[in-house]
Amino acid sequence: MQNFVALPTEESGAQKTLQELLDQPDQLLLLILGDDDVADEATDTANFIRSRIGKNGVSMYDMVVFVKVTAPLTILPLLKKLKIHERVDLTDYHNFVLVSISPFRNIISEGVTKARFMKGRGSMNTAVMTAYANG
């Protein structure tokens, strides 16, 4: 399984690629939103995690597909069609650096703001655990 995908920057291509990922029910999607320093930090964290997958046995990241979205507004119309957990408010979407989508049921489970991510990288773990819990 490919565990890192960069979405195209044009809207129809980005939505088509994301929909293809959503159609694969056994994957937890962790969207990394933006093209700034915080998104770069999140991508670095994702790459570190990816480098460790399979080296220490089974981890919660084995089914995670990291999805780099440099143009986050291109996928917002598609995200609005998904079920959204009550704790996630898409009006804060412009502040998010991470969005997790549960496997099997495609529920947007967690939205991590840039400020929260920079306070502690553990928010990536929380986003993944919450998505598993809702999946």
Protein backbone atom coordinates (compact mmCIF):
# COMPACT_ATOMS: atom_id res chain seq x y z
CA MET A 1 0.00 0.00 0.00
CA GLN A 2 1.24 3.43 -0.87
CA ASN A 3 1.31 5.47 2.34
CA PHE A 4 2.00 8.95 0.96
CA VAL A 5 0.03 10.74 -1.75
CA ALA A 6 0.36 14.32 -2.92
CA LEU A 7 -2.87 15.65 -4.37
CA PRO A 8 -2.83 17.68 -7.58
CA THR A 9 -3.23 21.42 -7.04
CA GLU A 10 -6.11 21.85 -9.48
CA GLU A 11 -9.58 21.26 -8.07
CA SER A 12 -10.95 18.48 -10.28
CA GLY A 13 -7.73 16.44 -10.08
CA ALA A 14 -7.47 16.89 -6.31
CA GLN A 15 -11.08 15.86 -5.75
CA LYS A 16 -10.80 12.87 -8.10
CA THR A 17 -7.66 11.59 -6.36
CA LEU A 18 -9.14 12.12 -2.88
CA GLN A 19 -12.36 10.35 -3.90
CA GLU A 20 -10.32 7.37 -5.12
CA LEU A 21 -8.63 7.23 -1.72
CA LEU A 22 -11.98 7.50 0.07
CA ASP A 23 -13.30 4.59 -2.02
CA GLN A 24 -10.65 2.28 -0.50
CA PRO A 25 -12.38 1.38 2.77
CA ASP A 26 -9.44 0.00 4.74
CA GLN A 27 -7.34 3.16 4.82
CA LEU A 28 -7.25 5.89 7.39
CA LEU A 29 -6.50 9.17 5.65
CA LEU A 30 -4.46 11.84 7.39
CA LEU A 31 -4.62 15.01 5.34
CA ILE A 32 -1.73 17.46 5.70
CA LEU A 33 -3.10 20.82 4.64
CA GLY A 34 -1.24 23.82 3.34
CA ASP A 35 2.01 24.99 1.87
CA ASP A 36 3.65 26.80 4.76
CA ASP A 37 6.16 26.15 7.54
CA VAL A 38 3.63 24.34 9.74
CA ALA A 39 2.56 22.05 6.89
CA ASP A 40 6.24 21.39 6.16
CA GLU A 41 6.75 20.44 9.82
CA ALA A 42 3.74 18.11 9.66
CA THR A 43 5.12 16.56 6.46
CA ASP A 44 8.50 16.04 8.14
CA THR A 45 6.77 14.35 11.07
CA ALA A 46 4.80 12.15 8.66
CA ASN A 47 7.98 11.20 6.81
CA PHE A 48 9.68 10.27 10.08
CA ILE A 49 6.71 8.09 11.03
CA ARG A 50 6.70 6.51 7.57
CA SER A 51 10.39 5.68 7.92
CA ARG A 52 9.63 3.76 11.13
CA ILE A 53 6.60 1.77 9.88
CA GLY A 54 7.25 -1.95 10.04
CA LYS A 55 10.50 -1.67 11.99
CA ASN A 56 9.01 -2.10 15.46
CA GLY A 57 6.19 -4.53 14.71
CA VAL A 58 2.65 -3.41 14.07
CA SER A 59 1.82 0.22 14.73
CA MET A 60 -1.30 2.32 14.53
CA TYR A 61 0.21 3.96 11.43
CA ASP A 62 0.24 0.75 9.35
CA MET A 63 -3.08 1.60 7.66
CA VAL A 64 -2.54 5.37 7.48
CA VAL A 65 -2.18 7.11 4.16
CA PHE A 66 -0.64 10.56 4.53
CA VAL A 67 -2.19 12.90 1.98
CA LYS A 68 -0.35 16.14 1.21
CA VAL A 69 -2.80 18.85 0.15
CA THR A 70 -0.90 21.98 -0.85
CA ALA A 71 -4.11 23.66 -2.06
CA PRO A 72 -6.61 22.82 0.73
CA LEU A 73 -9.54 24.79 -0.70
CA THR A 74 -9.63 22.47 -3.74
CA ILE A 75 -10.98 19.59 -1.64
CA LEU A 76 -13.25 21.49 0.74
CA PRO A 77 -16.41 20.90 -1.37
CA LEU A 78 -15.77 17.14 -1.24
CA LEU A 79 -15.04 17.17 2.50
CA LYS A 80 -18.32 18.97 3.16
CA LYS A 81 -20.16 15.98 1.66
CA LEU A 82 -18.68 13.57 4.21
CA LYS A 83 -20.03 12.86 7.66
CA ILE A 84 -18.30 15.19 10.12
CA HIS A 85 -17.86 14.36 13.79
CA GLU A 86 -19.44 16.96 16.10
CA ARG A 87 -16.04 17.98 17.52
CA VAL A 88 -14.84 19.12 14.06
CA ASP A 89 -15.94 22.55 12.86
CA LEU A 90 -15.12 23.09 9.20
CA THR A 91 -15.50 26.85 9.68
CA ASP A 92 -11.99 26.54 11.18
CA TYR A 93 -10.75 24.69 8.09
CA HIS A 94 -8.44 27.56 7.09
CA ASN A 95 -6.60 27.06 10.44
CA PHE A 96 -6.22 23.28 10.10
CA VAL A 97 -2.95 21.57 9.29
CA LEU A 98 -4.26 18.02 9.84
CA VAL A 99 -7.61 16.41 9.14
CA SER A 100 -8.14 12.71 9.83
CA ILE A 101 -10.74 10.63 8.02
CA SER A 102 -11.80 7.30 9.50
CA PRO A 103 -11.45 4.11 7.52
CA PHE A 104 -14.55 2.16 6.47
CA ARG A 105 -17.07 4.93 7.28
CA ASN A 106 -15.29 8.03 5.92
CA ILE A 107 -16.01 10.24 8.91
CA ILE A 108 -13.99 13.40 9.37
CA SER A 109 -12.83 12.61 12.88
CA GLU A 110 -10.38 15.32 13.85
CA GLY A 111 -9.17 18.68 12.69
CA VAL A 112 -5.88 19.84 14.17
CA THR A 113 -5.15 23.55 14.00
CA LYS A 114 -1.70 24.86 13.20
CA ALA A 115 -1.37 26.34 16.69
CA ARG A 116 -2.30 23.04 18.35
CA PHE A 117 0.09 21.07 16.16
CA MET A 118 2.99 23.40 16.96
CA LYS A 119 2.34 23.03 20.71
CA GLY A 120 2.96 19.30 20.46
CA ARG A 121 3.42 16.79 17.70
CA GLY A 122 1.29 14.37 19.73
CA SER A 123 -1.75 15.92 18.08
CA MET A 124 -0.94 13.80 15.01
CA ASN A 125 -1.24 10.68 17.18
CA THR A 126 -4.52 11.98 18.60
CA ALA A 127 -5.91 12.61 15.11
CA VAL A 128 -5.07 9.04 14.07
CA MET A 129 -6.42 7.43 17.26
CA THR A 130 -9.65 9.42 17.00
CA ALA A 131 -10.12 8.33 13.41
CA TYR A 132 -9.68 4.69 14.37
CA ALA A 133 -12.18 5.14 17.19
CA ASN A 134 -14.76 6.56 14.77
CA GLY A 135 -14.04 4.10 11.97
